[in-house]
Short mmCIF file of C-alpha atoms and ligand atoms in Angstrom, two decimals:
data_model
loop_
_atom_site.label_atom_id
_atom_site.label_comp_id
_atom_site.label_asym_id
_atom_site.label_seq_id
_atom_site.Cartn_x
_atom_site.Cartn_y
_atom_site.Cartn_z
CA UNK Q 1 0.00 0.00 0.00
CA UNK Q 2 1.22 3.39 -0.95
CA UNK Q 3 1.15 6.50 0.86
CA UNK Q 4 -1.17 9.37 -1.05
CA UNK Q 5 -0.18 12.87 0.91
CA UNK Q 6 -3.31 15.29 -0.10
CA UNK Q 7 -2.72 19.23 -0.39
CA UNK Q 8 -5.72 21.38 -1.01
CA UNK Q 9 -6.08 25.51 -1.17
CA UNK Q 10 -7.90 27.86 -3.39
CA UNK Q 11 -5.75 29.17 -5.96
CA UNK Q 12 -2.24 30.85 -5.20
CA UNK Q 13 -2.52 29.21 -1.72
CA UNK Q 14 1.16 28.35 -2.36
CA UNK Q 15 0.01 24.66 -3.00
CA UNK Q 16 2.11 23.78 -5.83
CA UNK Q 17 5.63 25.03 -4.43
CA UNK Q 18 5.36 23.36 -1.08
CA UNK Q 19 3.51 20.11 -2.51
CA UNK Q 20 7.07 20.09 -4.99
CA UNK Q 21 9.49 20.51 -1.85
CA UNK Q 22 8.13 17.66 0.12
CA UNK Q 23 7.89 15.47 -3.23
CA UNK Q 24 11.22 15.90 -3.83
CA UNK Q 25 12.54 15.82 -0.17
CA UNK Q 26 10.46 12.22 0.28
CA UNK Q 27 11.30 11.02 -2.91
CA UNK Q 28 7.89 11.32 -3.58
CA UNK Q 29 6.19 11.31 -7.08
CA UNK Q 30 4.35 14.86 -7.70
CA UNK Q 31 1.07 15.13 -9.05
CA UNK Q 32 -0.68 18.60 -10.00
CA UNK Q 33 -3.98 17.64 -10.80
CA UNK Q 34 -4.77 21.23 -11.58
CA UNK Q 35 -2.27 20.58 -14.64
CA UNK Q 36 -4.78 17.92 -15.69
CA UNK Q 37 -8.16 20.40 -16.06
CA UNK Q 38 -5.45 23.29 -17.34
CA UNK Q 39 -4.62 21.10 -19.87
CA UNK Q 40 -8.21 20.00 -20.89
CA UNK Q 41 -9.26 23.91 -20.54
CA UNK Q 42 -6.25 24.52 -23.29
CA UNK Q 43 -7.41 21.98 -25.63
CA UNK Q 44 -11.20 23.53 -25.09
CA UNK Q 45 -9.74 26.99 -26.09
CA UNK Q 46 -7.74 25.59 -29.20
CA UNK Q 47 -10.85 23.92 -30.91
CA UNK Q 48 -12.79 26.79 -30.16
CA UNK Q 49 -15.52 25.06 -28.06
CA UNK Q 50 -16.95 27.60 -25.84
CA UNK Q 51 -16.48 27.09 -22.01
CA UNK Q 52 -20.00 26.93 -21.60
CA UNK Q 53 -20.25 24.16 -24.20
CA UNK Q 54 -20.68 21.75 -21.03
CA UNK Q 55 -21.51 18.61 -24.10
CA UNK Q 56 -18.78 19.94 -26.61
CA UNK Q 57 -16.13 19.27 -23.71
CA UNK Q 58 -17.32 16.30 -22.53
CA UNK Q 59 -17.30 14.84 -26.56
CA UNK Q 60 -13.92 16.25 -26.59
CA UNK Q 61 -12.50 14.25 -23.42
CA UNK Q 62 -13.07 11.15 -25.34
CA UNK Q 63 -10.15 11.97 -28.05
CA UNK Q 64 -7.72 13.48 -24.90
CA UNK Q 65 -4.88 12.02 -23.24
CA UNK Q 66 -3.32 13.48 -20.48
CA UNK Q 67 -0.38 12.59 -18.86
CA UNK Q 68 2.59 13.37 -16.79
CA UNK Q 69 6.39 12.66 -17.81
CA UNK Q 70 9.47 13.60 -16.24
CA UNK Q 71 7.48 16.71 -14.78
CA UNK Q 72 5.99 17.89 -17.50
CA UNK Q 73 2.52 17.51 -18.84
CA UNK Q 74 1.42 16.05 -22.42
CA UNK Q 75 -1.60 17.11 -23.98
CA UNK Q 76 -1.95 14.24 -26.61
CA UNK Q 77 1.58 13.46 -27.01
CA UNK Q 78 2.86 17.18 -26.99
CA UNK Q 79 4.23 19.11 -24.03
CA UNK Q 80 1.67 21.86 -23.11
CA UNK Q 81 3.61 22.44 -19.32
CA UNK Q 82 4.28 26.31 -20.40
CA UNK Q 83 0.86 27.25 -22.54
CA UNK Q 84 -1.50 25.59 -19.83
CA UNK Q 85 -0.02 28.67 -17.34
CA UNK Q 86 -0.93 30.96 -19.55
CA UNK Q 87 -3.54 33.67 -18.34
CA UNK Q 88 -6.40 32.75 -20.39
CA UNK Q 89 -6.24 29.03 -19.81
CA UNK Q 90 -5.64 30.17 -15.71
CA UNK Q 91 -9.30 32.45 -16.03
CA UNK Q 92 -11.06 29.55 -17.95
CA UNK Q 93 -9.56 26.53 -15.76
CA UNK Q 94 -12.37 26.13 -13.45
CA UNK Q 95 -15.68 26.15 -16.19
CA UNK Q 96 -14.28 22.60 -17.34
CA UNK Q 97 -13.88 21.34 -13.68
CA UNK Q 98 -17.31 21.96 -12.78
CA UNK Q 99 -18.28 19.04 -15.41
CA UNK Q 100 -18.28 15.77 -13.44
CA UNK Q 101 -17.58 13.76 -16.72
CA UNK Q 102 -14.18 15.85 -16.98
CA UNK Q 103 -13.18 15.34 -13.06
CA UNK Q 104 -13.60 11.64 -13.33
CA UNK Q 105 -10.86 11.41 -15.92
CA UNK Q 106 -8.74 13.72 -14.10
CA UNK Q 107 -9.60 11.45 -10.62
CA UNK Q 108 -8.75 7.77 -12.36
CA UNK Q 109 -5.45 9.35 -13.79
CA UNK Q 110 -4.52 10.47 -10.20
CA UNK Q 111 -5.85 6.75 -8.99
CA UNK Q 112 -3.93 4.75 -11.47
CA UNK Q 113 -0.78 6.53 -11.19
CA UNK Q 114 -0.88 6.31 -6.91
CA UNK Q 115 -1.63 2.54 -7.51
CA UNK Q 116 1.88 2.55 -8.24
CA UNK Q 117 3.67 4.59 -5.99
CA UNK Q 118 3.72 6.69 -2.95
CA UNK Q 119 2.69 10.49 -4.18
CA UNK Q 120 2.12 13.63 -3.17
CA UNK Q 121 -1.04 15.54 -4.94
CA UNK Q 122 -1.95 18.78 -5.04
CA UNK Q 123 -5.66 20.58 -6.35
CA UNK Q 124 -8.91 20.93 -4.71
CA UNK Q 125 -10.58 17.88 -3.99
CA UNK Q 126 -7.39 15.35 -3.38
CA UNK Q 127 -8.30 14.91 0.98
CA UNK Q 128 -11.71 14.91 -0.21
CA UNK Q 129 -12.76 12.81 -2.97
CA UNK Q 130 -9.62 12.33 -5.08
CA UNK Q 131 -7.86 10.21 -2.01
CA UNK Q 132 -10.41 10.54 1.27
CA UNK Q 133 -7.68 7.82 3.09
CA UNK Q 134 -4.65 9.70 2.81
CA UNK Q 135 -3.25 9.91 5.83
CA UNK Q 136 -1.84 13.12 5.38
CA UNK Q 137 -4.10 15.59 4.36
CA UNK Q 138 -3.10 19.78 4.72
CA UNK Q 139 -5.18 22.35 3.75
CA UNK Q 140 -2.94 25.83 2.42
CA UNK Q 141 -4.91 28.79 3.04
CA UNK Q 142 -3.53 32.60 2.23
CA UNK Q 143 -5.49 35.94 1.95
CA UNK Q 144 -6.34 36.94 -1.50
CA UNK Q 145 -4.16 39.81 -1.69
CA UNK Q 146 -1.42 37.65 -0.89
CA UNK Q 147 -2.14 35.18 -3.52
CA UNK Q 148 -3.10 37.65 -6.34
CA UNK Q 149 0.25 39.65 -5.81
CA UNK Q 150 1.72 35.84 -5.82
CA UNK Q 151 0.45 35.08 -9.36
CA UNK Q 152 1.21 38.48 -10.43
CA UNK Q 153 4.70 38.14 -9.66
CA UNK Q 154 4.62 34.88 -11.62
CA UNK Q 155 2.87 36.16 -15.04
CA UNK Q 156 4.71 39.54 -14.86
CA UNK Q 157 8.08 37.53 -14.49
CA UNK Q 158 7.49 36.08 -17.99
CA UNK Q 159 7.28 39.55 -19.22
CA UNK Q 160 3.62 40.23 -19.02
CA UNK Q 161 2.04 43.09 -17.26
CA UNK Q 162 -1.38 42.59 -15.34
CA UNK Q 163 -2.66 44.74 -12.58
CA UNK Q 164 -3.21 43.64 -9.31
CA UNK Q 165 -7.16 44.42 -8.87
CA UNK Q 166 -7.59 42.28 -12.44
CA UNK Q 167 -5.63 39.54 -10.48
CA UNK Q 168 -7.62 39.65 -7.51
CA UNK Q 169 -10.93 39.69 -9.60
CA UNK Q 170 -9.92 36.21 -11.26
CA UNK Q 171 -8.95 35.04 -8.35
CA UNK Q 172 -12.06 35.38 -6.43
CA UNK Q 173 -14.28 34.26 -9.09
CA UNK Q 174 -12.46 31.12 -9.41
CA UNK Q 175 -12.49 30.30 -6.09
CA UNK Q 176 -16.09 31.39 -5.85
CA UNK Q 177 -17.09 28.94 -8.55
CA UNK Q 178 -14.64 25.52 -7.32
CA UNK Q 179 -16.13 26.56 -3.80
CA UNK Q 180 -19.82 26.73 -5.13
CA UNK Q 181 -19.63 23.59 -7.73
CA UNK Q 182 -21.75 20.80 -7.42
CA UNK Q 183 -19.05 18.02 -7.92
CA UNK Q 184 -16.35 17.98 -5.23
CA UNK Q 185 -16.15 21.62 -4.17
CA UNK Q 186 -13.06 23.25 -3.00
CA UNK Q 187 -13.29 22.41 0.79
CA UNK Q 188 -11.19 21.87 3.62
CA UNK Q 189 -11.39 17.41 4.62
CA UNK Q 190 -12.09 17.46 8.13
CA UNK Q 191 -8.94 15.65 8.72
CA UNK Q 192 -6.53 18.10 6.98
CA UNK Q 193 -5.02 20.34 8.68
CA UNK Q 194 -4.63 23.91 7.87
CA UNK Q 195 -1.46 26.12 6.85
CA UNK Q 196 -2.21 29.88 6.49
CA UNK Q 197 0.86 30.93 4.80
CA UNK Q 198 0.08 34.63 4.85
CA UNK Q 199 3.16 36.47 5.89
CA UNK Q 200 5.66 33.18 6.01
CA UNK Q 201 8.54 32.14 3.93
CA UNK Q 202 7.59 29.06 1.11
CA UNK Q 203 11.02 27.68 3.36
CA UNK Q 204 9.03 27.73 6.59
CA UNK Q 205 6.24 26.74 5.25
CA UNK Q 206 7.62 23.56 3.85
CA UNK Q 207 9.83 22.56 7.13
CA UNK Q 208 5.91 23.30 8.68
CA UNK Q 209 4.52 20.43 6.27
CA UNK Q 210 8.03 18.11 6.42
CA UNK Q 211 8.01 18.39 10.30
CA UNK Q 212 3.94 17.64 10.63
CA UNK Q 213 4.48 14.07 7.79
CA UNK Q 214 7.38 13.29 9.73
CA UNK Q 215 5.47 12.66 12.67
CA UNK Q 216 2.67 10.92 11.08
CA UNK Q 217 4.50 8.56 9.33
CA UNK Q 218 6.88 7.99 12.27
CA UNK Q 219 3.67 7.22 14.54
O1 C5P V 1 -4.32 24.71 -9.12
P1 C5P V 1 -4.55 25.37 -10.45
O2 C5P V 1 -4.72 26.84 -10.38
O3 C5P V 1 -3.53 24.96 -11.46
O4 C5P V 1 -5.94 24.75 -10.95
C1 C5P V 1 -6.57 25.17 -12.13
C2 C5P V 1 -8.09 24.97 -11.97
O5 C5P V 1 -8.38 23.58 -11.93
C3 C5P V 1 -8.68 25.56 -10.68
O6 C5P V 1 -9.14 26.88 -10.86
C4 C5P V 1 -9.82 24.63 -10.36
O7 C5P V 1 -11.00 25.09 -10.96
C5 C5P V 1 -9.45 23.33 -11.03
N1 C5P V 1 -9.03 22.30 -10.07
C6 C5P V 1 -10.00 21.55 -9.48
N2 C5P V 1 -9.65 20.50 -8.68
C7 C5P V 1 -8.37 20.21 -8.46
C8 C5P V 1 -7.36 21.00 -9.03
C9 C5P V 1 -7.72 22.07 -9.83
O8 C5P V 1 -11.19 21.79 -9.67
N3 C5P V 1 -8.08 19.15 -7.70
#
């Protein structure tokens, strides 16, 4: 049996950093299962189907492969790691996650690939629904000015230039819509526990996380 460590947050929460660290310090394999839904979002945008085209998508899913490879993540056979962090597939990312049809391919990649080995995930609904047994579950939490400013720094790094009220906007509507979503709804497991990682170093918060699995896996 293989040991599934869940991390959960709204967006910018600092999820995908930390949930990288402890991979890599445990040997660990990484999953980003927000990677998975960016990548069906990007393939949504490039065939034009319209992200309210809840039928259109679901067709679509049944010509799609996902997967993940030496970090990086293949959109039928091609690398899509840097275009699925683009802005527009980031804004449209959560209209194909509301479609149940779409998370259960995203859920039975995560499955199949933990069957496997031990990993830790990363997304909304891992301590929930994806893996409800982990026995590590942690729940990242940061205020939204925080996070926005986080993804600013991000997209403006790759030479864009977004302001920070447009970043908070997105940011709030996305979490407003994975919190409000029929199918598994951003929400903290009632095991997990929580980090707020307002104010704290991504180095703190790690050693945080490492020092909290150490001692539940040492129990
Ligand atoms: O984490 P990230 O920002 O890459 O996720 C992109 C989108 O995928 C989120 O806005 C959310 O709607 C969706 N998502 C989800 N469940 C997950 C991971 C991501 O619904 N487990």
């Amino acid at each position: 049996m293989y040991t599934a460590i869940a991390v959960d947050g709204p967006a910018g929460a600092g999820k995908s950093t930390a949930a990288k660290r402890i991979a890599k310090a445990l040997s660990y394999f990484y999953i980003d299962s927000g990677a998975l839904f960016r990548a069906v979002t990007l393939k949504a945008i490039q065939r034009g189907i319209d992200m309210s085209d809840t039928l259109g998508i679901i067709h679509m899913m049944k010509d799609t492969v996902i997967d993940f490879k030496d970090e990086k993540v293949y959109l039928d056979g091609k690398d899509v790691s840097v275009e699925i962090r683009s802005n527009n597939v980031s804004a449209n990312s959560s209209y194909p996650a509301m479609i149940s049809e779409v998370r259960d391919v995203v859920a039975d990649i995560q499955r199949e690939i933990s069957k496997t080995r031990n990993v830790v995930a990363d997304g909304r609904d891992i301590g929930t629904t994806i893996f409800p047994d982990a026995k590590i579950k942690f729940f990242m939490i940061a205020s939204v000015e925080e996070r926005a400013k986080r993804r600013l720094l991000e997209l403006n790094a790759s030479g864009k230039n977004y302001e920070l009220r447009d970043m908070i906007e997105q940011i709030n509507k996305r979490d407003r819509i994975d919190s409000t979503r029929v199918v598994s709804p951003l929400k903290k497991a009632d095991d997990a526990i929580e980090i707020d990682t307002d104010g704290k170093t991504i180095d703190d918060v790690v050693s945080e996380m490492l020092d909290y699995i150490d001692k539940r896996l040492n129990k």
